[in-house]
Amino acid sequence: MALRHAVLAALLDGEYSGYQLAKGFDIGVANFWHALPQQLYAELAKLETEGLITGREVVQEGRPNKRLFRVTDEGLAEMERFAARAAKPSFIRDDLLVKVQAVDGVAAGPVIEQLTERAEMADAKIELLEKLLVKLRGGAGEDEFLRTGERVGPYLTCLRGLAFERESRDWCRRAAALLSERAAGARGRRRGAASARGDRPPG
């Protein structure tokens, strides 16, 4: 998937400025596609040049003017073509997992700290996603919204993101606890071995 399709998908919800789009990526779209604000602004310019989105200038008193973008018919057609193509399998590329893979041969302390930090980050994202789900439901219960809600796509992707963050948090906590326990056990064995050597009579 190219960044353009993630941008077009985000704009299906309505008219957004580049700033609003970047904010939306940070909270919701980042579950399945990460992009820096400057990448988004550059992609918006390309999409407008290609006629897949259109922008209009909004005059603001006391603040700089802004441009609002929406998907054109050509953009919708592009999304139809994209949705019809076979999806590629996803792959994990995570440097923290590489560090855990190597933890038997390196100092465990920094890896444990990073696992703990990742769990805390996941907790923060879980809180944001839970609030976003409530907002998307607009006062409806989840089952009712999933049956009758006007835009179920963003809700489903948020559910997937929430499940991912919860699983990631739980795994990080378990891995950190296990590595901490093993490290403590190793220290205890070293102290025991040192005491045993000290108890030996001189040769």
Short mmCIF file of C-alpha atoms in Angstrom, two decimals:
data_model
loop_
_atom_site.label_atom_id
_atom_site.label_comp_id
_atom_site.label_asym_id
_atom_site.label_seq_id
_atom_site.Cartn_x
_atom_site.Cartn_y
_atom_site.Cartn_z
CA MET A 1 0.00 0.00 0.00
CA ALA A 2 1.23 3.47 -0.83
CA LEU A 3 0.82 6.45 1.49
CA ARG A 4 -1.67 7.90 -0.98
CA HIS A 5 -4.23 5.22 -0.18
CA ALA A 6 -3.96 5.83 3.56
CA VAL A 7 -4.48 9.56 2.94
CA LEU A 8 -7.44 8.96 0.64
CA ALA A 9 -8.98 6.58 3.17
CA ALA A 10 -8.62 9.18 5.93
CA LEU A 11 -10.23 11.86 3.74
CA LEU A 12 -13.29 9.68 3.13
CA ASP A 13 -14.53 10.90 6.52
CA GLY A 14 -14.89 14.47 5.23
CA GLU A 15 -12.96 17.66 4.56
CA TYR A 16 -9.72 18.06 6.48
CA SER A 17 -6.77 20.41 6.59
CA GLY A 18 -3.24 19.07 6.51
CA TYR A 19 -2.96 19.71 10.25
CA GLN A 20 -6.19 17.83 11.01
CA LEU A 21 -5.09 14.96 8.81
CA ALA A 22 -1.73 14.72 10.60
CA LYS A 23 -3.52 14.70 13.95
CA GLY A 24 -5.86 11.98 12.73
CA PHE A 25 -2.91 9.90 11.57
CA ASP A 26 -1.31 10.19 15.02
CA ILE A 27 -4.41 8.83 16.78
CA GLY A 28 -6.22 6.51 14.42
CA VAL A 29 -4.55 5.87 11.07
CA ALA A 30 -1.18 5.17 12.75
CA ASN A 31 -2.64 1.77 13.70
CA PHE A 32 -1.98 0.62 10.15
CA TRP A 33 0.17 3.31 8.50
CA HIS A 34 2.77 5.65 9.99
CA ALA A 35 3.72 8.91 8.29
CA LEU A 36 5.45 12.10 9.38
CA PRO A 37 3.57 15.41 8.95
CA GLN A 38 5.93 16.57 6.20
CA GLN A 39 5.26 13.34 4.29
CA LEU A 40 1.52 13.94 4.57
CA TYR A 41 1.77 17.51 3.30
CA ALA A 42 3.87 16.37 0.34
CA GLU A 43 1.39 13.59 -0.45
CA LEU A 44 -1.56 16.00 -0.30
CA ALA A 45 0.16 18.19 -2.89
CA LYS A 46 0.74 15.18 -5.18
CA LEU A 47 -2.83 13.95 -4.83
CA GLU A 48 -4.22 17.40 -5.64
CA THR A 49 -1.98 17.69 -8.71
CA GLU A 50 -3.21 14.29 -9.91
CA GLY A 51 -6.84 15.28 -9.35
CA LEU A 52 -7.50 12.61 -6.71
CA ILE A 53 -8.34 15.26 -4.11
CA THR A 54 -9.37 18.89 -4.33
CA GLY A 55 -8.57 21.69 -1.93
CA ARG A 56 -10.21 24.99 -1.10
CA GLU A 57 -8.86 28.02 0.73
CA VAL A 58 -10.50 28.99 4.00
CA VAL A 59 -9.93 32.57 5.22
CA GLN A 60 -9.43 32.84 9.00
CA GLU A 61 -9.42 36.07 10.93
CA GLY A 62 -6.41 36.50 13.18
CA ARG A 63 -4.88 33.25 11.97
CA PRO A 64 -3.23 32.08 8.75
CA ASN A 65 -5.56 30.85 6.04
CA LYS A 66 -5.86 27.09 5.66
CA ARG A 67 -6.70 24.65 2.90
CA LEU A 68 -9.32 21.95 3.32
CA PHE A 69 -9.10 18.82 1.19
CA ARG A 70 -11.69 16.27 0.09
CA VAL A 71 -11.65 13.23 -2.17
CA THR A 72 -12.78 13.70 -5.78
CA ASP A 73 -14.63 11.19 -7.95
CA GLU A 74 -11.27 10.22 -9.43
CA GLY A 75 -9.97 9.63 -5.90
CA LEU A 76 -12.95 7.42 -5.07
CA ALA A 77 -12.32 5.43 -8.23
CA GLU A 78 -8.69 4.96 -7.19
CA MET A 79 -9.82 3.67 -3.80
CA GLU A 80 -12.25 1.27 -5.53
CA ARG A 81 -9.36 -0.12 -7.57
CA PHE A 82 -7.16 -0.35 -4.47
CA ALA A 83 -9.85 -2.11 -2.42
CA ALA A 84 -10.38 -4.68 -5.18
CA ARG A 85 -6.70 -5.69 -5.36
CA ALA A 86 -5.44 -8.64 -3.33
CA ALA A 87 -3.96 -7.53 -0.02
CA LYS A 88 -0.32 -8.34 0.65
CA PRO A 89 0.53 -10.22 3.86
CA SER A 90 1.81 -8.05 6.70
CA PHE A 91 5.26 -8.42 8.24
CA ILE A 92 6.69 -7.34 11.59
CA ARG A 93 9.90 -5.29 11.61
CA ASP A 94 10.62 -4.27 15.19
CA ASP A 95 14.10 -3.55 16.55
CA LEU A 96 12.93 -4.28 20.11
CA LEU A 97 12.13 -7.86 19.08
CA VAL A 98 15.64 -8.19 17.67
CA LYS A 99 17.01 -7.07 21.04
CA VAL A 100 14.86 -9.62 22.87
CA GLN A 101 16.02 -12.30 20.44
CA ALA A 102 19.63 -11.45 21.36
CA VAL A 103 19.05 -10.97 25.12
CA ASP A 104 20.84 -14.21 26.08
CA GLY A 105 24.08 -12.78 24.71
CA VAL A 106 23.84 -9.14 25.84
CA ALA A 107 23.09 -7.24 29.05
CA ALA A 108 19.41 -7.71 29.87
CA GLY A 109 18.97 -4.48 31.86
CA PRO A 110 18.57 -2.07 28.92
CA VAL A 111 16.25 -4.50 27.14
CA ILE A 112 14.06 -4.79 30.24
CA GLU A 113 13.91 -0.99 30.49
CA GLN A 114 12.84 -0.71 26.85
CA LEU A 115 10.19 -3.39 27.27
CA THR A 116 8.80 -1.50 30.26
CA GLU A 117 8.82 1.76 28.29
CA ARG A 118 7.05 0.10 25.34
CA ALA A 119 4.36 -1.24 27.70
CA GLU A 120 3.81 2.27 29.08
CA MET A 121 3.53 3.67 25.55
CA ALA A 122 0.99 0.99 24.69
CA ASP A 123 -1.02 1.90 27.79
CA ALA A 124 -1.15 5.54 26.65
CA LYS A 125 -2.25 4.51 23.16
CA ILE A 126 -4.91 2.20 24.61
CA GLU A 127 -6.39 5.12 26.54
CA LEU A 128 -6.51 7.26 23.38
CA LEU A 129 -8.07 4.52 21.29
CA GLU A 130 -10.71 3.75 23.90
CA LYS A 131 -11.71 7.43 23.94
CA LEU A 132 -11.74 7.53 20.14
CA LEU A 133 -14.04 4.49 20.00
CA VAL A 134 -16.48 6.18 22.38
CA LYS A 135 -16.40 9.30 20.20
CA LEU A 136 -16.96 7.33 17.00
CA ARG A 137 -19.98 5.55 18.51
CA GLY A 138 -21.60 8.89 19.32
CA GLY A 139 -23.48 7.59 22.35
CA ALA A 140 -24.54 4.28 20.79
CA GLY A 141 -23.58 0.92 22.23
CA GLU A 142 -20.89 -0.98 20.35
CA ASP A 143 -23.15 -3.75 19.01
CA GLU A 144 -25.71 -1.21 17.82
CA PHE A 145 -23.06 0.95 16.19
CA LEU A 146 -21.45 -1.99 14.41
CA ARG A 147 -24.84 -2.94 12.97
CA THR A 148 -26.12 0.51 12.02
CA GLY A 149 -23.26 3.04 12.27
CA GLU A 150 -22.70 5.24 9.24
CA ARG A 151 -18.90 4.78 9.05
CA VAL A 152 -17.87 1.43 10.47
CA GLY A 153 -14.45 1.24 8.76
CA PRO A 154 -12.58 3.62 11.10
CA TYR A 155 -14.19 1.90 14.08
CA LEU A 156 -13.04 -1.54 12.96
CA THR A 157 -9.47 -0.34 12.38
CA CYS A 158 -9.46 1.24 15.84
CA LEU A 159 -10.64 -2.05 17.33
CA ARG A 160 -7.75 -3.78 15.59
CA GLY A 161 -5.34 -1.16 16.89
CA LEU A 162 -6.71 -1.53 20.41
CA ALA A 163 -6.29 -5.31 20.31
CA PHE A 164 -2.73 -4.90 19.01
CA GLU A 165 -1.75 -2.40 21.70
CA ARG A 166 -3.25 -4.52 24.47
CA GLU A 167 -1.45 -7.64 23.26
CA SER A 168 1.80 -5.70 22.86
CA ARG A 169 1.51 -4.24 26.37
CA ASP A 170 0.80 -7.63 27.94
CA TRP A 171 3.66 -9.32 26.07
CA CYS A 172 6.13 -6.57 27.00
CA ARG A 173 5.18 -6.78 30.67
CA ARG A 174 5.47 -10.56 30.68
CA ALA A 175 8.81 -10.53 28.87
CA ALA A 176 10.20 -7.81 31.18
CA ALA A 177 9.07 -9.70 34.29
CA LEU A 178 10.53 -12.96 33.04
CA LEU A 179 13.88 -11.41 32.12
CA SER A 180 14.02 -9.60 35.47
CA GLU A 181 13.35 -12.86 37.30
CA ARG A 182 16.03 -14.69 35.34
CA ALA A 183 18.53 -11.88 35.95
CA ALA A 184 17.82 -11.97 39.70
CA GLY A 185 18.24 -15.75 39.71
CA ALA A 186 21.55 -15.49 37.90
CA ARG A 187 22.81 -12.93 40.43
CA GLY A 188 21.77 -15.22 43.27
CA ARG A 189 23.62 -18.14 41.73
CA ARG A 190 26.75 -16.03 41.26
CA ARG A 191 26.63 -14.92 44.91
CA GLY A 192 26.16 -18.52 46.00
CA ALA A 193 29.10 -19.65 43.92
CA ALA A 194 31.28 -16.86 45.31
CA SER A 195 30.33 -17.78 48.88
CA ALA A 196 31.09 -21.41 48.19
CA ARG A 197 34.52 -20.54 46.88
CA GLY A 198 35.19 -18.37 49.93
CA ASP A 199 34.31 -21.25 52.25
CA ARG A 200 36.97 -23.51 50.82
CA PRO A 201 40.09 -23.97 52.88
CA PRO A 202 43.27 -22.70 51.29
CA GLY A 203 44.98 -25.34 49.16
#
